[in-house]
Structures are given as structure tokens and as C-alpha cells.
Amino acid sequence: MEGEERVEFKPIPARDLLVEILSTSELMIDLAYASALFNDEDLAQNVVELSEKVDRLCHQLAMIIAIAARDKEDAEAMLGLWVLASNSDKMSDAATDVAYTVLRGLGIPRIASEAFEEVEERIGRYNLNENSILVGKTPKELALEGKIGVDIIALRRGEEWIFNPSDVVLAPKDLLLVRGDRESLSAFRSIASGELNEFKVPQLPPLREEEAKTPEEKLGSMLADLVDLAKLSVDLAHSSFLYFNPDIAREVEKLELLVDLLHTDLELEAIKTGREKGIPEKKVLGLLRLALAAENITDAARSIAEVVLGGVRPHPIVEQVMRETADTVFMVEVKEGSKVTGLSLGDLNLEEMGLRIIAVKRGERWIYKPTPSFVLKEGDIVVVSGYKEGRENFEKMVFSKIKEA
């Protein structure tokens, strides 16, 4: 088509391409919802440009797979590689849809923005004060993932956005885009402003219970649940693929069905609330687009899980790549005599390791997003997501046994 860039073959290792596709598509999901949260058109435009990059990378990978697949065995070995990459591309497309919601001026209701206050893993935006202990250091040097459980995913310096700035020296007036949970971002806000000179995560009061919410707040909570479940489905799909675990893959299928139902409920609630509260139609449409993107992300996760259920084992390249992305997903079983037996998740200080428990399997039952008061028992299989720096510490904790007197 006229005006489009011609795709030419480049001899880039498949491993490198897949690493870039996975990390970029994951980053795009965070950036897209951040652009909606802050109504930031510049950030949304960057998401669109990153989508074009992912498209080019997927075209390159497709050509490499076509060249490498010389027979039936090669084709079967490469199938998982392509499914993982192509569905990451679908996730990037969903993120782009969110970005276009911002660029087309649809906007979202105020309550939808407030909903992101309830998302388990959220995005914060903070200006760096000259008195902050972060100034003059790189994110890699600071290792904030293991200290307070946050990750600087992007920064804006002047008019330029820098993504994945692990080696960039932080300077006063930098605008930092940070990923983490509620408590971790509260700590980062104080550190970035110069108010706090130590890496300490505060204990915040719990959010209001569901029964205390207005219809508009309930609508916002439904959106927050969809975004949480979409990210959860991606984590579980990757975990099922890496460990070739049909049990987790089946749970991804159930999640996808749940998201379908919740999405329908949200659509009906949005129409009803919009009509009763006089919310402009364009803003209701913007809200629906954000919800649809979450469902599309979950659909892509299910496609990955279906490969596992179809009996296709991951290519060795895939296993290596999954361990080299910024985040990691891993499974640990609580063995007899483990030190963590009888401890609650809150006792483990996971946020300081940059980790969160995605789910726990107890017997034949999966518990999604267990609360801090959830107590671990012998035989529990724990699915963990987060930063690589915290994985080794967590595994040591779980595998350590109680010393007998």
C-alpha cells in the first residue's frame, strides 16, 4: 500500500526479536492506560508509535520462522514461538485502541480515572525534586524494585519521552512514570519530592468497601476489576506456557469467560449510569473502549493458554526469553517444614521484593489475588509475578526449613 514502509528481511536472532516484542507490548499496556488516566495525548501518541514498532518486529520474526521451519518437526517447534509473539502483538493492538481513545478526544468519565486508584498494579506520575535522593543515580543503580517494589517505566525530560530508562541518570524536573502498588507508589511519591530520605513503604488505610460506593464508583470498580483480570490472565498464560501447566491454562480459559461476563455487565451498567447521571456519550464511549481493550488482552492470553492445552510444548527459545523479560512469572511449592508455612502474605513483605502473588493453588482450587491476610499452608502452589531481583530472595524464603530444636 502506498506510503507504507516495505518490510525487508534482517538477520536478527529470533530470541532477541521475541524479547523485544514481549517487553514492548507489556510496556504499551501500562503506557496506554496511563495516557487515559492522565489524558496525556503525547504519551498516547508514543503508544501508537510503539505499536508500529511491534508490527515490524512481528513481521521480522514471521520471516525468520518461515526460513527456519524446514520440516514438520521444525514447524511444530516454532508454533509456540509464533503464537506467543502474535498474541503479544494483539495485546499491543489493544493498548493502541486505548491510546486512540485519548487521541480522538473521547475522554473518560472522572470516575473511570478514579477507578485506577483500585487497580492492584497501578501507574503513578511524579516530578523529581532537586533534593530527592534519587537525583544523580540511574534506576538500575537504585534497584527500586527490590527496595520498595516500584519500577520506573518511562520518564519525560523536556519534550522527550524515554522508555525503560534503566541506564539514564535521573535529573531534577524529570517527570517519572512509575509502576507499583498503592503503598509502594505512596513511598515513591515522598522520595521523589524530597520529603523522605529512606526507602520505606508505609502502611496505608484500606480503601472503602464495595457497599459504601455510589453507582458511579461501582462502575469505576468494574473497570478496575477488568484491568486487573486482564493483567492476571496474561501472567497466568505466560506461566502456563513456560511451565507447560495445563491446570493454569484451564484457569486462563475460565478467566476469559469471567471477563466476557464482566465486560457485558459493565456495558449495561455504563449505559444505565450514563443515562441516569447525565454523563456525556463520548465519555461513556471512552469508558467502554477501555473495557473492550481489557477483554481483547484476555482473549490473547487465552490463545496462548490454548497452545498448552493443545499439547504443544514451548520451544527452548521461548523458555529462555520468558526468563529474560523485565518481569518474571514463576511457581513455587510450599514444602513440608518450610519457614513460610503458617505465615500470611502480609508477613512476607513482598512489596519490598517487588513481587506479588498472582494466585495460589490449594488442592484442586485456585485462589486469585489472595489478600494480605491469606495464610500459606503446606502443599500450596504459589504463582508469583514481579521483578527478577526479588525472585531469588523469595525462593530462598520458601525453600528454607524451620530448624528443629
PDB file of N, CA and C in Angstrom, residues 18-112:
ATOM      1  N   LEU A  18      11.887 -11.759  19.967  1.00  0.00           N
ATOM      2  CA  LEU A  18      10.796 -12.103  20.879  1.00  0.00           C
ATOM      3  C   LEU A  18      10.903 -11.338  22.193  1.00  0.00           C
ATOM      4  N   VAL A  19      12.130 -11.172  22.694  1.00  0.00           N
ATOM      5  CA  VAL A  19      12.334 -10.379  23.914  1.00  0.00           C
ATOM      6  C   VAL A  19      11.790  -8.970  23.716  1.00  0.00           C
ATOM      7  N   GLU A  20      12.101  -8.372  22.561  1.00  0.00           N
ATOM      8  CA  GLU A  20      11.666  -7.007  22.272  1.00  0.00           C
ATOM      9  C   GLU A  20      10.151  -6.926  22.103  1.00  0.00           C
ATOM     10  N   ILE A  21       9.570  -7.927  21.453  1.00  0.00           N
ATOM     11  CA  ILE A  21       8.117  -7.939  21.256  1.00  0.00           C
ATOM     12  C   ILE A  21       7.394  -8.036  22.592  1.00  0.00           C
ATOM     13  N   LEU A  22       7.827  -8.958  23.445  1.00  0.00           N
ATOM     14  CA  LEU A  22       7.167  -9.154  24.738  1.00  0.00           C
ATOM     15  C   LEU A  22       7.301  -7.938  25.638  1.00  0.00           C
ATOM     16  N   SER A  23       8.526  -7.417  25.750  1.00  0.00           N
ATOM     17  CA  SER A  23       8.752  -6.293  26.663  1.00  0.00           C
ATOM     18  C   SER A  23       8.046  -5.032  26.172  1.00  0.00           C
ATOM     19  N   THR A  24       8.039  -4.817  24.849  1.00  0.00           N
ATOM     20  CA  THR A  24       7.396  -3.615  24.309  1.00  0.00           C
ATOM     21  C   THR A  24       5.878  -3.680  24.446  1.00  0.00           C
ATOM     22  N   SER A  25       5.291  -4.837  24.166  1.00  0.00           N
ATOM     23  CA  SER A  25       3.835  -4.959  24.274  1.00  0.00           C
ATOM     24  C   SER A  25       3.385  -4.816  25.720  1.00  0.00           C
ATOM     25  N   GLU A  26       4.164  -5.357  26.649  1.00  0.00           N
ATOM     26  CA  GLU A  26       3.835  -5.206  28.072  1.00  0.00           C
ATOM     27  C   GLU A  26       3.910  -3.744  28.490  1.00  0.00           C
ATOM     28  N   LEU A  27       4.967  -3.064  28.048  1.00  0.00           N
ATOM     29  CA  LEU A  27       5.121  -1.639  28.351  1.00  0.00           C
ATOM     30  C   LEU A  27       3.957  -0.839  27.783  1.00  0.00           C
ATOM     31  N   MET A  28       3.523  -1.187  26.583  1.00  0.00           N
ATOM     32  CA  MET A  28       2.437  -0.453  25.930  1.00  0.00           C
ATOM     33  C   MET A  28       1.137  -0.504  26.723  1.00  0.00           C
ATOM     34  N   ILE A  29       0.844  -1.646  27.336  1.00  0.00           N
ATOM     35  CA  ILE A  29      -0.383  -1.760  28.130  1.00  0.00           C
ATOM     36  C   ILE A  29      -0.362  -0.756  29.268  1.00  0.00           C
ATOM     37  N   ASP A  30       0.778  -0.673  29.963  1.00  0.00           N
ATOM     38  CA  ASP A  30       0.900   0.287  31.065  1.00  0.00           C
ATOM     39  C   ASP A  30       0.829   1.725  30.564  1.00  0.00           C
ATOM     40  N   LEU A  31       1.547   2.023  29.480  1.00  0.00           N
ATOM     41  CA  LEU A  31       1.568   3.389  28.954  1.00  0.00           C
ATOM     42  C   LEU A  31       0.192   3.806  28.439  1.00  0.00           C
ATOM     43  N   ALA A  32      -0.514   2.875  27.813  1.00  0.00           N
ATOM     44  CA  ALA A  32      -1.827   3.205  27.250  1.00  0.00           C
ATOM     45  C   ALA A  32      -2.821   3.576  28.342  1.00  0.00           C
ATOM     46  N   TYR A  33      -2.906   2.743  29.373  1.00  0.00           N
ATOM     47  CA  TYR A  33      -3.840   3.063  30.452  1.00  0.00           C
ATOM     48  C   TYR A  33      -3.388   4.304  31.219  1.00  0.00           C
ATOM     49  N   ALA A  34      -2.072   4.546  31.261  1.00  0.00           N
ATOM     50  CA  ALA A  34      -1.578   5.776  31.886  1.00  0.00           C
ATOM     51  C   ALA A  34      -1.992   6.996  31.070  1.00  0.00           C
ATOM     52  N   SER A  35      -1.937   6.888  29.744  1.00  0.00           N
ATOM     53  CA  SER A  35      -2.336   8.023  28.900  1.00  0.00           C
ATOM     54  C   SER A  35      -3.813   8.346  29.093  1.00  0.00           C
ATOM     55  N   ALA A  36      -4.630   7.304  29.320  1.00  0.00           N
ATOM     56  CA  ALA A  36      -6.057   7.529  29.583  1.00  0.00           C
ATOM     57  C   ALA A  36      -6.261   8.126  30.968  1.00  0.00           C
ATOM     58  N   LEU A  37      -5.518   7.615  31.932  1.00  0.00           N
ATOM     59  CA  LEU A  37      -5.635   8.102  33.309  1.00  0.00           C
ATOM     60  C   LEU A  37      -5.303   9.584  33.399  1.00  0.00           C
ATOM     61  N   PHE A  38      -4.227   9.996  32.714  1.00  0.00           N
ATOM     62  CA  PHE A  38      -3.768  11.382  32.787  1.00  0.00           C
ATOM     63  C   PHE A  38      -4.243  12.227  31.602  1.00  0.00           C
ATOM     64  N   ASN A  39      -5.014  11.611  30.686  1.00  0.00           N
ATOM     65  CA  ASN A  39      -5.475  12.298  29.473  1.00  0.00           C
ATOM     66  C   ASN A  39      -4.296  12.965  28.759  1.00  0.00           C
ATOM     67  N   ASP A  40      -3.238  12.186  28.560  1.00  0.00           N
ATOM     68  CA  ASP A  40      -1.977  12.681  28.011  1.00  0.00           C
ATOM     69  C   ASP A  40      -1.862  12.260  26.543  1.00  0.00           C
ATOM     70  N   GLU A  41      -2.108  13.198  25.625  1.00  0.00           N
ATOM     71  CA  GLU A  41      -2.077  12.887  24.200  1.00  0.00           C
ATOM     72  C   GLU A  41      -0.669  12.570  23.716  1.00  0.00           C
ATOM     73  N   ASP A  42       0.328  13.222  24.278  1.00  0.00           N
ATOM     74  CA  ASP A  42       1.708  12.964  23.880  1.00  0.00           C
ATOM     75  C   ASP A  42       2.089  11.525  24.206  1.00  0.00           C
ATOM     76  N   LEU A  43       1.727  11.073  25.384  1.00  0.00           N
ATOM     77  CA  LEU A  43       2.010   9.696  25.784  1.00  0.00           C
ATOM     78  C   LEU A  43       1.230   8.713  24.917  1.00  0.00           C
ATOM     79  N   ALA A  44      -0.015   9.047  24.610  1.00  0.00           N
ATOM     80  CA  ALA A  44      -0.833   8.187  23.751  1.00  0.00           C
ATOM     81  C   ALA A  44      -0.219   8.053  22.362  1.00  0.00           C
ATOM     82  N   GLN A  45       0.328   9.147  21.823  1.00  0.00           N
ATOM     83  CA  GLN A  45       0.957   9.104  20.511  1.00  0.00           C
ATOM     84  C   GLN A  45       2.176   8.192  20.526  1.00  0.00           C
ATOM     85  N   ASN A  46       2.906   8.188  21.626  1.00  0.00           N
ATOM     86  CA  ASN A  46       4.051   7.286  21.754  1.00  0.00           C
ATOM     87  C   ASN A  46       3.609   5.826  21.752  1.00  0.00           C
ATOM     88  N   VAL A  47       2.449   5.543  22.324  1.00  0.00           N
ATOM     89  CA  VAL A  47       1.917   4.180  22.306  1.00  0.00           C
ATOM     90  C   VAL A  47       1.650   3.739  20.866  1.00  0.00           C
ATOM     91  N   VAL A  48       1.078   4.628  20.068  1.00  0.00           N
ATOM     92  CA  VAL A  48       0.810   4.321  18.660  1.00  0.00           C
ATOM     93  C   VAL A  48       2.115   4.019  17.923  1.00  0.00           C
ATOM     94  N   GLU A  49       3.141   4.808  18.172  1.00  0.00           N
ATOM     95  CA  GLU A  49       4.433   4.595  17.521  1.00  0.00           C
ATOM     96  C   GLU A  49       5.065   3.277  17.960  1.00  0.00           C
ATOM     97  N   LEU A  50       4.909   2.929  19.233  1.00  0.00           N
ATOM     98  CA  LEU A  50       5.433   1.650  19.713  1.00  0.00           C
ATOM     99  C   LEU A  50       4.695   0.483  19.066  1.00  0.00           C
ATOM    100  N   SER A  51       3.407   0.668  18.790  1.00  0.00           N
ATOM    101  CA  SER A  51       2.630  -0.378  18.121  1.00  0.00           C
ATOM    102  C   SER A  51       3.178  -0.651  16.725  1.00  0.00           C
ATOM    103  N   GLU A  52       3.555   0.406  16.030  1.00  0.00           N
ATOM    104  CA  GLU A  52       4.144   0.240  14.703  1.00  0.00           C
ATOM    105  C   GLU A  52       5.470  -0.516  14.793  1.00  0.00           C
ATOM    106  N   LYS A  53       6.207  -0.271  15.862  1.00  0.00           N
ATOM    107  CA  LYS A  53       7.463  -0.986  16.086  1.00  0.00           C
ATOM    108  C   LYS A  53       7.205  -2.475  16.306  1.00  0.00           C
ATOM    109  N   VAL A  54       6.197  -2.803  17.118  1.00  0.00           N
ATOM    110  CA  VAL A  54       5.863  -4.206  17.379  1.00  0.00           C
ATOM    111  C   VAL A  54       5.435  -4.900  16.088  1.00  0.00           C
ATOM    112  N   ASP A  55       4.673  -4.211  15.257  1.00  0.00           N
ATOM    113  CA  ASP A  55       4.260  -4.785  13.970  1.00  0.00           C
ATOM    114  C   ASP A  55       5.479  -5.153  13.131  1.00  0.00           C
ATOM    115  N   ARG A  56       6.448  -4.244  13.059  1.00  0.00           N
ATOM    116  CA  ARG A  56       7.661  -4.516  12.269  1.00  0.00           C
ATOM    117  C   ARG A  56       8.432  -5.705  12.840  1.00  0.00           C
ATOM    118  N   LEU A  57       8.537  -5.768  14.157  1.00  0.00           N
ATOM    119  CA  LEU A  57       9.258  -6.871  14.794  1.00  0.00           C
ATOM    120  C   LEU A  57       8.575  -8.209  14.520  1.00  0.00           C
ATOM    121  N   CYS A  58       7.238  -8.220  14.561  1.00  0.00           N
ATOM    122  CA  CYS A  58       6.498  -9.455  14.294  1.00  0.00           C
ATOM    123  C   CYS A  58       6.669  -9.903  12.846  1.00  0.00           C
ATOM    124  N   HIS A  59       6.731  -8.952  11.922  1.00  0.00           N
ATOM    125  CA  HIS A  59       6.974  -9.301  10.520  1.00  0.00           C
ATOM    126  C   HIS A  59       8.353  -9.946  10.362  1.00  0.00           C
ATOM    127  N   GLN A  60       9.346  -9.388  11.048  1.00  0.00           N
ATOM    128  CA  GLN A  60      10.693  -9.962  11.000  1.00  0.00           C
ATOM    129  C   GLN A  60      10.708 -11.381  11.563  1.00  0.00           C
ATOM    130  N   LEU A  61      10.030 -11.575  12.688  1.00  0.00           N
ATOM    131  CA  LEU A  61      10.006 -12.897  13.315  1.00  0.00           C
ATOM    132  C   LEU A  61       9.294 -13.910  12.422  1.00  0.00           C
ATOM    133  N   ALA A  62       8.230 -13.483  11.764  1.00  0.00           N
ATOM    134  CA  ALA A  62       7.499 -14.379  10.864  1.00  0.00           C
ATOM    135  C   ALA A  62       8.403 -14.871   9.738  1.00  0.00           C
ATOM    136  N   MET A  63       9.234 -13.972   9.199  1.00  0.00           N
ATOM    137  CA  MET A  63      10.146 -14.362   8.121  1.00  0.00           C
ATOM    138  C   MET A  63      11.216 -15.322   8.621  1.00  0.00           C
ATOM    139  N   ILE A  64      11.717 -15.085   9.830  1.00  0.00           N
ATOM    140  CA  ILE A  64      12.736 -15.972  10.399  1.00  0.00           C
ATOM    141  C   ILE A  64      12.164 -17.366  10.628  1.00  0.00           C
ATOM    142  N   ILE A  65      10.933 -17.428  11.143  1.00  0.00           N
ATOM    143  CA  ILE A  65      10.286 -18.718  11.376  1.00  0.00           C
ATOM    144  C   ILE A  65      10.064 -19.450  10.056  1.00  0.00           C
ATOM    145  N   ALA A  66       9.665 -18.710   9.025  1.00  0.00           N
ATOM    146  CA  ALA A  66       9.426 -19.320   7.713  1.00  0.00           C
ATOM    147  C   ALA A  66      10.709 -19.924   7.148  1.00  0.00           C
ATOM    148  N   ILE A  67      11.823 -19.237   7.356  1.00  0.00           N
ATOM    149  CA  ILE A  67      13.105 -19.732   6.851  1.00  0.00           C
ATOM    150  C   ILE A  67      13.590 -20.924   7.671  1.00  0.00           C
ATOM    151  N   ALA A  68      13.375 -20.876   8.994  1.00  0.00           N
ATOM    152  CA  ALA A  68      13.903 -21.905   9.892  1.00  0.00           C
ATOM    153  C   ALA A  68      13.109 -23.205   9.843  1.00  0.00           C
ATOM    154  N   ALA A  69      11.827 -23.130   9.504  1.00  0.00           N
ATOM    155  CA  ALA A  69      10.976 -24.324   9.509  1.00  0.00           C
ATOM    156  C   ALA A  69      11.211 -25.141   8.240  1.00  0.00           C
ATOM    157  N   ARG A  70      12.115 -26.119   8.328  1.00  0.00           N
ATOM    158  CA  ARG A  70      12.482 -26.910   7.158  1.00  0.00           C
ATOM    159  C   ARG A  70      11.650 -28.176   7.011  1.00  0.00           C
ATOM    160  N   ASP A  71      11.049 -28.638   8.099  1.00  0.00           N
ATOM    161  CA  ASP A  71      10.248 -29.857   8.036  1.00  0.00           C
ATOM    162  C   ASP A  71       9.148 -29.805   9.093  1.00  0.00           C
ATOM    163  N   LYS A  72       8.413 -30.903   9.231  1.00  0.00           N
ATOM    164  CA  LYS A  72       7.280 -30.969  10.147  1.00  0.00           C
ATOM    165  C   LYS A  72       7.710 -30.705  11.592  1.00  0.00           C
ATOM    166  N   GLU A  73       8.840 -31.285  11.992  1.00  0.00           N
ATOM    167  CA  GLU A  73       9.306 -31.124  13.368  1.00  0.00           C
ATOM    168  C   GLU A  73       9.669 -29.673  13.659  1.00  0.00           C
ATOM    169  N   ASP A  74      10.332 -29.020  12.707  1.00  0.00           N
ATOM    170  CA  ASP A  74      10.684 -27.610  12.883  1.00  0.00           C
ATOM    171  C   ASP A  74       9.426 -26.751  13.001  1.00  0.00           C
ATOM    172  N   ALA A  75       8.447 -27.054  12.149  1.00  0.00           N
ATOM    173  CA  ALA A  75       7.208 -26.267  12.166  1.00  0.00           C
ATOM    174  C   ALA A  75       6.504 -26.390  13.510  1.00  0.00           C
ATOM    175  N   GLU A  76       6.456 -27.612  14.056  1.00  0.00           N
ATOM    176  CA  GLU A  76       5.816 -27.819  15.354  1.00  0.00           C
ATOM    177  C   GLU A  76       6.580 -27.103  16.462  1.00  0.00           C
ATOM    178  N   ALA A  77       7.918 -27.135  16.378  1.00  0.00           N
ATOM    179  CA  ALA A  77       8.738 -26.494  17.407  1.00  0.00           C
ATOM    180  C   ALA A  77       8.568 -24.981  17.399  1.00  0.00           C
ATOM    181  N   MET A  78       8.345 -24.425  16.203  1.00  0.00           N
ATOM    182  CA  MET A  78       8.222 -22.976  16.070  1.00  0.00           C
ATOM    183  C   MET A  78       6.810 -22.457  16.345  1.00  0.00           C
ATOM    184  N   LEU A  79       5.835 -23.350  16.426  1.00  0.00           N
ATOM    185  CA  LEU A  79       4.448 -22.915  16.592  1.00  0.00           C
ATOM    186  C   LEU A  79       4.261 -22.078  17.857  1.00  0.00           C
ATOM    187  N   GLY A  80       4.780 -22.594  18.966  1.00  0.00           N
ATOM    188  CA  GLY A  80       4.636 -21.861  20.222  1.00  0.00           C
ATOM    189  C   GLY A  80       5.290 -20.500  20.172  1.00  0.00           C
ATOM    190  N   LEU A  81       6.439 -20.431  19.499  1.00  0.00           N
ATOM    191  CA  LEU A  81       7.155 -19.166  19.355  1.00  0.00           C
ATOM    192  C   LEU A  81       6.276 -18.133  18.657  1.00  0.00           C
ATOM    193  N   TRP A  82       5.617 -18.566  17.586  1.00  0.00           N
ATOM    194  CA  TRP A  82       4.786 -17.639  16.825  1.00  0.00           C
ATOM    195  C   TRP A  82       3.517 -17.276  17.583  1.00  0.00           C
ATOM    196  N   VAL A  83       2.902 -18.234  18.250  1.00  0.00           N
ATOM    197  CA  VAL A  83       1.671 -17.947  18.997  1.00  0.00           C
ATOM    198  C   VAL A  83       1.937 -16.918  20.086  1.00  0.00           C
ATOM    199  N   LEU A  84       3.046 -17.071  20.799  1.00  0.00           N
ATOM    200  CA  LEU A  84       3.385 -16.126  21.861  1.00  0.00           C
ATOM    201  C   LEU A  84       3.607 -14.727  21.292  1.00  0.00           C
ATOM    202  N   ALA A  85       4.339 -14.653  20.168  1.00  0.00           N
ATOM    203  CA  ALA A  85       4.627 -13.350  19.563  1.00  0.00           C
ATOM    204  C   ALA A  85       3.377 -12.711  18.968  1.00  0.00           C
ATOM    205  N   SER A  86       2.589 -13.488  18.238  1.00  0.00           N
ATOM    206  CA  SER A  86       1.421 -12.917  17.564  1.00  0.00           C
ATOM    207  C   SER A  86       0.378 -12.439  18.564  1.00  0.00           C
ATOM    208  N   ASN A  87       0.246 -13.138  19.679  1.00  0.00           N
ATOM    209  CA  ASN A  87      -0.731 -12.696  20.676  1.00  0.00           C
ATOM    210  C   ASN A  87      -0.209 -11.528  21.501  1.00  0.00           C
ATOM    211  N   SER A  88       1.099 -11.403  21.616  1.00  0.00           N
ATOM    212  CA  SER A  88       1.656 -10.184  22.205  1.00  0.00           C
ATOM    213  C   SER A  88       1.367  -8.995  21.296  1.00  0.00           C
ATOM    214  N   ASP A  89       1.403  -9.244  19.985  1.00  0.00           N
ATOM    215  CA  ASP A  89       1.048  -8.200  19.022  1.00  0.00           C
ATOM    216  C   ASP A  89      -0.416  -7.792  19.186  1.00  0.00           C
ATOM    217  N   LYS A  90      -1.287  -8.768  19.441  1.00  0.00           N
ATOM    218  CA  LYS A  90      -2.704  -8.455  19.672  1.00  0.00           C
ATOM    219  C   LYS A  90      -2.875  -7.611  20.938  1.00  0.00           C
ATOM    220  N   MET A  91      -2.067  -7.910  21.949  1.00  0.00           N
ATOM    221  CA  MET A  91      -2.121  -7.107  23.176  1.00  0.00           C
ATOM    222  C   MET A  91      -1.686  -5.671  22.896  1.00  0.00           C
ATOM    223  N   SER A  92      -0.667  -5.522  22.039  1.00  0.00           N
ATOM    224  CA  SER A  92      -0.220  -4.170  21.689  1.00  0.00           C
ATOM    225  C   SER A  92      -1.296  -3.440  20.890  1.00  0.00           C
ATOM    226  N   ASP A  93      -2.043  -4.179  20.065  1.00  0.00           N
ATOM    227  CA  ASP A  93      -3.158  -3.565  19.330  1.00  0.00           C
ATOM    228  C   ASP A  93      -4.232  -3.070  20.297  1.00  0.00           C
ATOM    229  N   ALA A  94      -4.501  -3.859  21.338  1.00  0.00           N
ATOM    230  CA  ALA A  94      -5.490  -3.449  22.341  1.00  0.00           C
ATOM    231  C   ALA A  94      -5.028  -2.193  23.067  1.00  0.00           C
ATOM    232  N   ALA A  95      -3.729  -2.135  23.369  1.00  0.00           N
ATOM    233  CA  ALA A  95      -3.179  -0.939  24.013  1.00  0.00           C
ATOM    234  C   ALA A  95      -3.316   0.275  23.101  1.00  0.00           C
ATOM    235  N   THR A  96      -3.118   0.065  21.800  1.00  0.00           N
ATOM    236  CA  THR A  96      -3.263   1.159  20.839  1.00  0.00           C
ATOM    237  C   THR A  96      -4.698   1.670  20.798  1.00  0.00           C
ATOM    238  N   ASP A  97      -5.659   0.761  20.931  1.00  0.00           N
ATOM    239  CA  ASP A  97      -7.063   1.183  20.973  1.00  0.00           C
ATOM    240  C   ASP A  97      -7.319   2.120  22.151  1.00  0.00           C
ATOM    241  N   VAL A  98      -6.692   1.826  23.288  1.00  0.00           N
ATOM    242  CA  VAL A  98      -6.819   2.709  24.452  1.00  0.00           C
ATOM    243  C   VAL A  98      -6.214   4.072  24.137  1.00  0.00           C
ATOM    244  N   ALA A  99      -5.042   4.063  23.487  1.00  0.00           N
ATOM    245  CA  ALA A  99      -4.377   5.323  23.143  1.00  0.00           C
ATOM    246  C   ALA A  99      -5.233   6.166  22.196  1.00  0.00           C
ATOM    247  N   TYR A 100      -5.871   5.520  21.227  1.00  0.00           N
ATOM    248  CA  TYR A 100      -6.724   6.261  20.291  1.00  0.00           C
ATOM    249  C   TYR A 100      -7.948   6.856  20.984  1.00  0.00           C
ATOM    250  N   THR A 101      -8.370   6.239  22.073  1.00  0.00           N
ATOM    251  CA  THR A 101      -9.457   6.822  22.862  1.00  0.00           C
ATOM    252  C   THR A 101      -9.074   8.219  23.338  1.00  0.00           C
ATOM    253  N   VAL A 102      -7.805   8.365  23.714  1.00  0.00           N
ATOM    254  CA  VAL A 102      -7.296   9.665  24.164  1.00  0.00           C
ATOM    255  C   VAL A 102      -7.101  10.601  22.975  1.00  0.00           C
ATOM    256  N   LEU A 103      -6.469  10.097  21.907  1.00  0.00           N
ATOM    257  CA  LEU A 103      -6.134  10.945  20.765  1.00  0.00           C
ATOM    258  C   LEU A 103      -7.371  11.453  20.021  1.00  0.00           C
ATOM    259  N   ARG A 104      -8.447  10.705  20.077  1.00  0.00           N
ATOM    260  CA  ARG A 104      -9.673  11.114  19.384  1.00  0.00           C
ATOM    261  C   ARG A 104     -10.586  11.956  20.259  1.00  0.00           C
ATOM    262  N   GLY A 105     -10.081  12.306  21.430  1.00  0.00           N
ATOM    263  CA  GLY A 105     -10.816  13.219  22.294  1.00  0.00           C
ATOM    264  C   GLY A 105     -12.069  12.649  22.911  1.00  0.00           C
ATOM    265  N   LEU A 106     -12.158  11.311  22.981  1.00  0.00           N
ATOM    266  CA  LEU A 106     -13.343  10.714  23.591  1.00  0.00           C
ATOM    267  C   LEU A 106     -13.373  10.983  25.088  1.00  0.00           C
ATOM    268  N   GLY A 107     -12.189  10.900  25.687  1.00  0.00           N
ATOM    269  CA  GLY A 107     -12.125  11.131  27.123  1.00  0.00           C
ATOM    270  C   GLY A 107     -12.808  10.013  27.879  1.00  0.00           C
ATOM    271  N   ILE A 108     -12.704  10.046  29.181  1.00  0.00           N
ATOM    272  CA  ILE A 108     -13.376   9.075  30.033  1.00  0.00           C
ATOM    273  C   ILE A 108     -13.965   9.819  31.224  1.00  0.00           C
ATOM    274  N   PRO A 109     -15.032   9.296  31.815  1.00  0.00           N
ATOM    275  CA  PRO A 109     -15.610   9.967  32.976  1.00  0.00           C
ATOM    276  C   PRO A 109     -14.598  10.085  34.109  1.00  0.00           C
ATOM    277  N   ARG A 110     -14.757  11.104  34.924  1.00  0.00           N
ATOM    278  CA  ARG A 110     -13.860  11.293  36.069  1.00  0.00           C
ATOM    279  C   ARG A 110     -13.788  10.036  36.929  1.00  0.00           C
ATOM    280  N   ILE A 111     -14.922   9.379  37.099  1.00  0.00           N
ATOM    281  CA  ILE A 111     -14.961   8.205  37.957  1.00  0.00           C
ATOM    282  C   ILE A 111     -14.120   7.067  37.398  1.00  0.00           C
ATOM    283  N   ALA A 112     -13.969   7.024  36.055  1.00  0.00           N
ATOM    284  CA  ALA A 112     -13.135   5.989  35.455  1.00  0.00           C
ATOM    285  C   ALA A 112     -11.672   6.220  35.793  1.00  0.00           C
TER     286      ALA A 112
END
